[in-house]
Tab-separated table of C-alpha atoms in Angstrom:
chain	number	residue	atom	x	y	z
A	2	MET	CA	-2.511	-7.724	-49.352
A	3	GLN	CA	-4.250	-6.075	-52.439
A	4	GLN	CA	-7.867	-6.757	-52.326
A	5	ALA	CA	-9.531	-8.438	-55.582
A	6	LEU	CA	-11.738	-6.341	-56.909
A	7	ASP	CA	-15.219	-7.025	-58.774
A	8	LEU	CA	-14.530	-9.162	-61.968
A	9	PRO	CA	-16.329	-6.605	-64.466
A	10	VAL	CA	-18.055	-9.249	-67.124
A	11	THR	CA	-19.100	-7.811	-70.427
A	12	PRO	CA	-20.319	-10.480	-72.645
A	13	HIS	CA	-20.930	-9.876	-76.557
A	14	THR	CA	-23.799	-11.617	-77.837
A	15	ASP	CA	-23.967	-10.871	-81.041
A	16	PHE	CA	-23.393	-13.118	-84.354
A	17	ALA	CA	-19.805	-11.681	-84.749
A	18	HIS	CA	-18.638	-12.998	-81.199
A	19	PHE	CA	-20.164	-16.262	-81.397
A	20	ILE	CA	-17.362	-19.040	-81.313
A	21	SER	CA	-17.905	-21.358	-84.167
A	22	CYS	CA	-16.673	-24.713	-83.597
A	23	ASN	CA	-17.138	-28.427	-85.574
A	24	GLY	CA	-19.761	-28.655	-82.516
A	25	ASN	CA	-21.765	-25.331	-83.302
A	26	ALA	CA	-21.310	-24.439	-87.224
A	27	THR	CA	-24.772	-25.502	-87.715
A	28	ALA	CA	-26.403	-23.953	-85.129
A	29	LEU	CA	-24.497	-20.897	-86.170
A	30	ALA	CA	-26.231	-21.242	-89.892
A	31	PHE	CA	-29.438	-22.264	-89.175
A	32	ALA	CA	-29.316	-19.034	-86.448
A	33	ARG	CA	-28.268	-16.688	-89.283
A	34	ARG	CA	-30.933	-18.121	-91.779
A	35	LEU	CA	-33.732	-17.503	-88.764
A	36	ALA	CA	-32.497	-13.792	-88.676
A	37	ASP	CA	-32.414	-13.086	-92.277
A	38	PRO	CA	-35.782	-11.634	-93.483
A	39	GLY	CA	-34.852	-12.914	-97.100
A	40	GLU	CA	-34.497	-16.450	-96.093
A	41	SER	CA	-37.986	-18.899	-95.973
A	42	ASP	CA	-36.833	-20.659	-92.786
A	43	ARG	CA	-39.002	-19.375	-90.043
A	44	LEU	CA	-38.692	-21.865	-86.997
A	45	LEU	CA	-35.461	-22.725	-85.543
A	46	TYR	CA	-34.648	-25.417	-81.903
A	47	LEU	CA	-31.680	-25.443	-80.440
A	48	TYR	CA	-30.367	-27.961	-77.728
A	49	GLY	CA	-27.285	-28.718	-75.645
A	50	PRO	CA	-26.386	-28.445	-72.565
A	51	PRO	CA	-25.573	-25.635	-70.235
A	52	GLY	CA	-23.118	-23.013	-71.527
A	53	CYS	CA	-23.018	-24.675	-74.972
A	54	GLY	CA	-23.957	-21.177	-76.936
A	55	LYS	CA	-27.734	-21.485	-77.593
A	56	SER	CA	-28.565	-18.364	-75.238
A	57	HIS	CA	-26.115	-16.656	-77.680
A	58	LEU	CA	-27.662	-17.740	-80.251
A	59	LEU	CA	-30.864	-16.393	-79.675
A	60	GLN	CA	-29.448	-13.198	-78.363
A	61	ALA	CA	-27.584	-12.839	-81.832
A	62	ILE	CA	-30.937	-13.459	-83.468
A	63	SER	CA	-32.783	-10.681	-81.901
A	64	GLN	CA	-29.878	-8.492	-81.873
A	65	ALA	CA	-30.289	-9.023	-85.497
A	66	ILE	CA	-33.788	-8.654	-86.191
A	67	GLY	CA	-33.672	-5.548	-83.935
A	68	ASP	CA	-37.029	-3.615	-84.115
A	69	GLY	CA	-37.457	-4.242	-79.845
A	70	CYS	CA	-36.912	-8.006	-80.036
A	71	GLN	CA	-36.009	-9.767	-77.135
A	72	VAL	CA	-35.088	-12.959	-75.620
A	73	LEU	CA	-37.558	-14.663	-72.794
A	74	SER	CA	-36.436	-17.079	-70.564
A	75	CYS	CA	-38.917	-19.936	-69.502
A	76	ARG	CA	-37.598	-19.634	-65.896
A	77	MET	CA	-39.788	-18.314	-64.339
A	78	PRO	CA	-41.892	-19.066	-60.972
A	79	ALA	CA	-44.138	-22.001	-61.034
A	80	ASP	CA	-47.400	-20.269	-60.461
A	81	THR	CA	-46.729	-17.640	-63.001
A	82	GLY	CA	-49.960	-17.464	-64.831
A	83	PRO	CA	-49.851	-17.991	-68.756
A	84	HIS	CA	-51.466	-14.421	-69.703
A	85	LEU	CA	-48.357	-13.083	-68.011
A	86	LEU	CA	-46.353	-14.372	-70.832
A	87	LEU	CA	-48.330	-13.942	-73.614
A	88	ASP	CA	-48.696	-10.071	-72.313
A	89	ARG	CA	-44.709	-9.927	-72.574
A	90	LEU	CA	-44.596	-11.143	-76.019
A	91	ASP	CA	-47.160	-8.924	-77.404
A	92	GLY	CA	-46.078	-6.766	-80.386
A	93	LEU	CA	-42.826	-8.516	-80.807
A	94	PRO	CA	-41.486	-9.124	-84.216
A	95	ALA	CA	-40.016	-12.635	-82.988
A	96	LEU	CA	-41.357	-15.090	-80.837
A	97	LEU	CA	-37.759	-16.159	-79.145
A	98	LEU	CA	-37.671	-18.741	-75.803
A	99	ASP	CA	-34.806	-19.743	-74.185
A	100	ASP	CA	-34.529	-22.525	-70.907
A	101	LEU	CA	-37.859	-24.224	-72.310
A	102	GLN	CA	-37.039	-27.199	-70.238
A	103	GLU	CA	-37.954	-25.248	-67.306
A	104	LEU	CA	-41.329	-24.356	-68.309
A	105	PRO	CA	-43.455	-24.723	-65.753
A	106	ASP	CA	-45.243	-28.086	-66.301
A	107	THR	CA	-49.032	-26.970	-66.431
A	108	THR	CA	-51.634	-27.585	-68.755
A	109	ALA	CA	-52.509	-23.776	-68.599
A	110	MET	CA	-48.967	-22.930	-69.634
A	111	ARG	CA	-48.117	-25.616	-72.103
A	112	GLN	CA	-51.263	-24.090	-73.847
A	113	ALA	CA	-50.314	-20.364	-73.853
A	114	VAL	CA	-47.299	-21.565	-75.557
A	115	TRP	CA	-48.775	-23.537	-78.138
A	116	GLU	CA	-50.830	-20.716	-78.801
A	117	ALA	CA	-47.757	-18.299	-78.876
A	118	PHE	CA	-45.870	-20.725	-81.433
A	119	ASN	CA	-49.201	-20.641	-83.571
A	120	ARG	CA	-49.439	-16.885	-83.424
A	121	PHE	CA	-46.033	-16.265	-84.235
A	122	HIS	CA	-45.864	-19.156	-87.060
A	123	THR	CA	-49.297	-18.437	-88.947
A	124	ALA	CA	-47.932	-14.924	-89.483
A	125	GLY	CA	-44.684	-15.923	-91.032
A	126	MET	CA	-42.668	-14.580	-88.259
A	127	PRO	CA	-39.247	-16.074	-86.562
A	128	VAL	CA	-39.648	-18.753	-83.724
A	129	GLY	CA	-36.647	-19.207	-82.438
A	130	LEU	CA	-36.857	-21.989	-79.291
A	131	ALA	CA	-34.252	-23.372	-77.285
A	132	ALA	CA	-33.402	-26.274	-74.158
A	133	THR	CA	-31.263	-28.567	-72.916
A	134	ALA	CA	-32.748	-31.829	-74.640
A	135	PRO	CA	-34.454	-32.552	-77.940
A	136	PRO	CA	-38.071	-31.712	-78.498
A	137	ARG	CA	-39.288	-35.253	-77.627
A	138	GLU	CA	-37.643	-35.432	-74.240
A	139	LEU	CA	-39.561	-32.121	-73.246
A	140	VAL	CA	-42.395	-33.380	-71.013
A	141	ASN	CA	-43.849	-30.224	-70.488
A	142	LEU	CA	-44.600	-29.260	-74.347
A	143	ASP	CA	-47.786	-29.441	-75.875
A	144	ASP	CA	-47.503	-32.786	-78.249
A	145	HIS	CA	-48.683	-30.702	-81.080
A	146	LEU	CA	-45.834	-27.945	-80.322
A	147	THR	CA	-43.615	-31.280	-79.954
A	148	SER	CA	-44.278	-32.182	-83.454
A	149	ARG	CA	-43.954	-29.026	-85.162
A	150	LEU	CA	-40.864	-28.281	-84.045
A	151	LEU	CA	-39.444	-30.986	-85.699
A	152	TRP	CA	-40.506	-29.727	-89.001
A	153	GLY	CA	-38.048	-27.101	-88.843
A	154	LEU	CA	-34.534	-26.680	-88.326
A	155	VAL	CA	-33.396	-28.674	-85.722
A	156	ALA	CA	-29.793	-28.161	-84.358
A	157	ARG	CA	-27.569	-29.642	-81.380
A	158	LEU	CA	-24.541	-27.489	-79.547
A	159	ASP	CA	-21.670	-29.467	-78.063
A	160	LEU	CA	-18.363	-28.405	-76.979
A	161	GLU	CA	-17.013	-31.739	-75.590
A	162	ASP	CA	-13.493	-31.363	-77.982
A	163	ASP	CA	-10.441	-29.943	-76.481
A	164	SER	CA	-10.430	-27.335	-79.217
A	165	SER	CA	-13.791	-25.940	-78.585
A	166	ARG	CA	-12.896	-25.635	-75.136
A	167	ARG	CA	-10.222	-23.898	-75.524
A	168	MET	CA	-11.824	-21.287	-77.915
A	169	LEU	CA	-14.289	-21.156	-75.461
A	170	ILE	CA	-12.207	-20.313	-72.443
A	171	ALA	CA	-10.762	-17.479	-74.267
A	172	LYS	CA	-14.038	-16.018	-74.767
A	173	LEU	CA	-14.692	-16.190	-71.358
A	174	ALA	CA	-11.526	-14.858	-70.282
A	175	ALA	CA	-11.862	-11.519	-73.093
A	176	ASP	CA	-15.737	-11.033	-71.487
A	177	ARG	CA	-13.612	-10.721	-68.173
A	178	GLN	CA	-11.152	-8.636	-69.428
A	179	VAL	CA	-8.347	-11.033	-68.429
A	180	VAL	CA	-5.467	-11.499	-70.536
A	181	LEU	CA	-5.118	-15.828	-70.839
A	182	PRO	CA	-1.850	-17.207	-72.505
A	183	ASP	CA	-2.863	-19.862	-75.165
A	184	GLU	CA	-0.963	-22.206	-72.978
A	185	VAL	CA	-2.874	-21.273	-69.882
A	186	ALA	CA	-5.960	-22.097	-71.608
A	187	ALA	CA	-4.507	-25.161	-73.335
A	188	TRP	CA	-3.409	-26.628	-69.754
A	189	LEU	CA	-6.953	-25.809	-67.898
A	190	VAL	CA	-8.823	-27.750	-70.170
A	191	THR	CA	-6.983	-30.780	-69.845
A	192	VAL	CA	-7.695	-30.574	-66.185
A	193	LEU	CA	-10.235	-28.976	-65.490
A	194	PRO	CA	-13.992	-30.228	-65.411
A	195	ARG	CA	-15.698	-30.790	-68.851
A	196	ASP	CA	-18.590	-27.404	-68.245
A	197	VAL	CA	-18.743	-23.720	-68.344
A	198	GLY	CA	-18.757	-23.541	-64.950
A	199	ALA	CA	-15.793	-24.493	-64.306
A	200	LEU	CA	-14.280	-22.894	-67.250
A	201	ALA	CA	-15.732	-19.562	-66.178
A	202	ALA	CA	-14.846	-19.742	-62.413
A	203	ALA	CA	-11.100	-20.622	-63.407
A	204	CYS	CA	-10.925	-17.325	-65.051
A	205	ASP	CA	-12.092	-15.494	-62.098
A	206	THR	CA	-9.778	-17.605	-59.710
A	207	LEU	CA	-7.024	-16.427	-62.140
A	208	TYR	CA	-7.868	-13.085	-62.176
A	209	ARG	CA	-8.527	-12.796	-58.536
A	210	ALA	CA	-5.613	-14.627	-57.510
A	211	ALA	CA	-3.053	-12.383	-59.860
A	212	LEU	CA	-4.497	-9.046	-58.608
A	213	GLU	CA	-3.810	-10.212	-54.976
A	214	GLN	CA	-0.420	-11.440	-55.916
A	215	GLN	CA	0.433	-8.896	-58.356
A	216	ARG	CA	1.556	-11.641	-60.792
A	217	ARG	CA	0.871	-11.968	-64.170
A	218	ILE	CA	-1.253	-14.939	-65.164
A	219	THR	CA	1.130	-17.666	-66.413
A	220	LEU	CA	0.998	-21.556	-67.124
A	221	ARG	CA	3.516	-21.542	-63.460
A	222	LEU	CA	0.573	-19.595	-61.773
A	223	ALA	CA	-2.578	-21.514	-62.931
A	224	ARG	CA	-0.314	-24.823	-61.601
A	225	GLU	CA	0.139	-23.434	-58.313
A	226	LEU	CA	-4.112	-22.529	-58.236
A	227	PHE	CA	-5.433	-25.594	-59.715
A	228	THR	CA	-2.973	-28.606	-59.333
A	229	PRO	CA	-3.871	-29.424	-56.023
A	230	ALA	CA	-7.363	-29.129	-56.475
A	231	MET	CA	-6.771	-31.686	-59.434
A	232	ARG	CA	-4.844	-34.162	-56.984
A	233	ARG	CA	-7.876	-34.009	-54.466
A	234	MET	CA	-10.387	-34.878	-56.872
A	235	GLU	CA	-8.048	-38.263	-57.775
């Protein structure tokens, strides 16, 4: 049996490779506006479930701005000091924070993020934040910051419809250099759980099975791999 190699994943996170659909068209338009130096909008808040494209849009904004811009994640150890966060933001051309719901829930960290927001926003620099929930539902934010976020552009991303999920699984497959026929993608989104992790895992499973069995990825192979699992879930 041929041993499956590690699946190469090469995601493209610019605007050109973002999957635009009904559930995220507004977020994409707002992100482009934030990255455009000719636009007056300097504040954007994105929210939605994991895997809906928030991080992709923040990375696309960062690439469009350039000049050493980067996205920082709020997923950090609970004992991370606020000064470390402020030091990492020093000299950046924009404030782009992802996973805001993961910000350590401490007074010092709330104050640090509020201070950073004021520094960038007062200077007229782009500010883009992303989380899984709308601002009012994030208890780890300073109340002043919550109010300010509602003044700017706010967009929810949603990939719940099957058409959007077919487009998403096609991108996940392309990122993994997997040739996924349209009929396979269409079938998978009807039987798999409605989350990005399940779609990505399906691409990995198909790739490895096709390599080990020396077969092309077809609807027949997909049914062989996933139908038994669907029956166990019933």
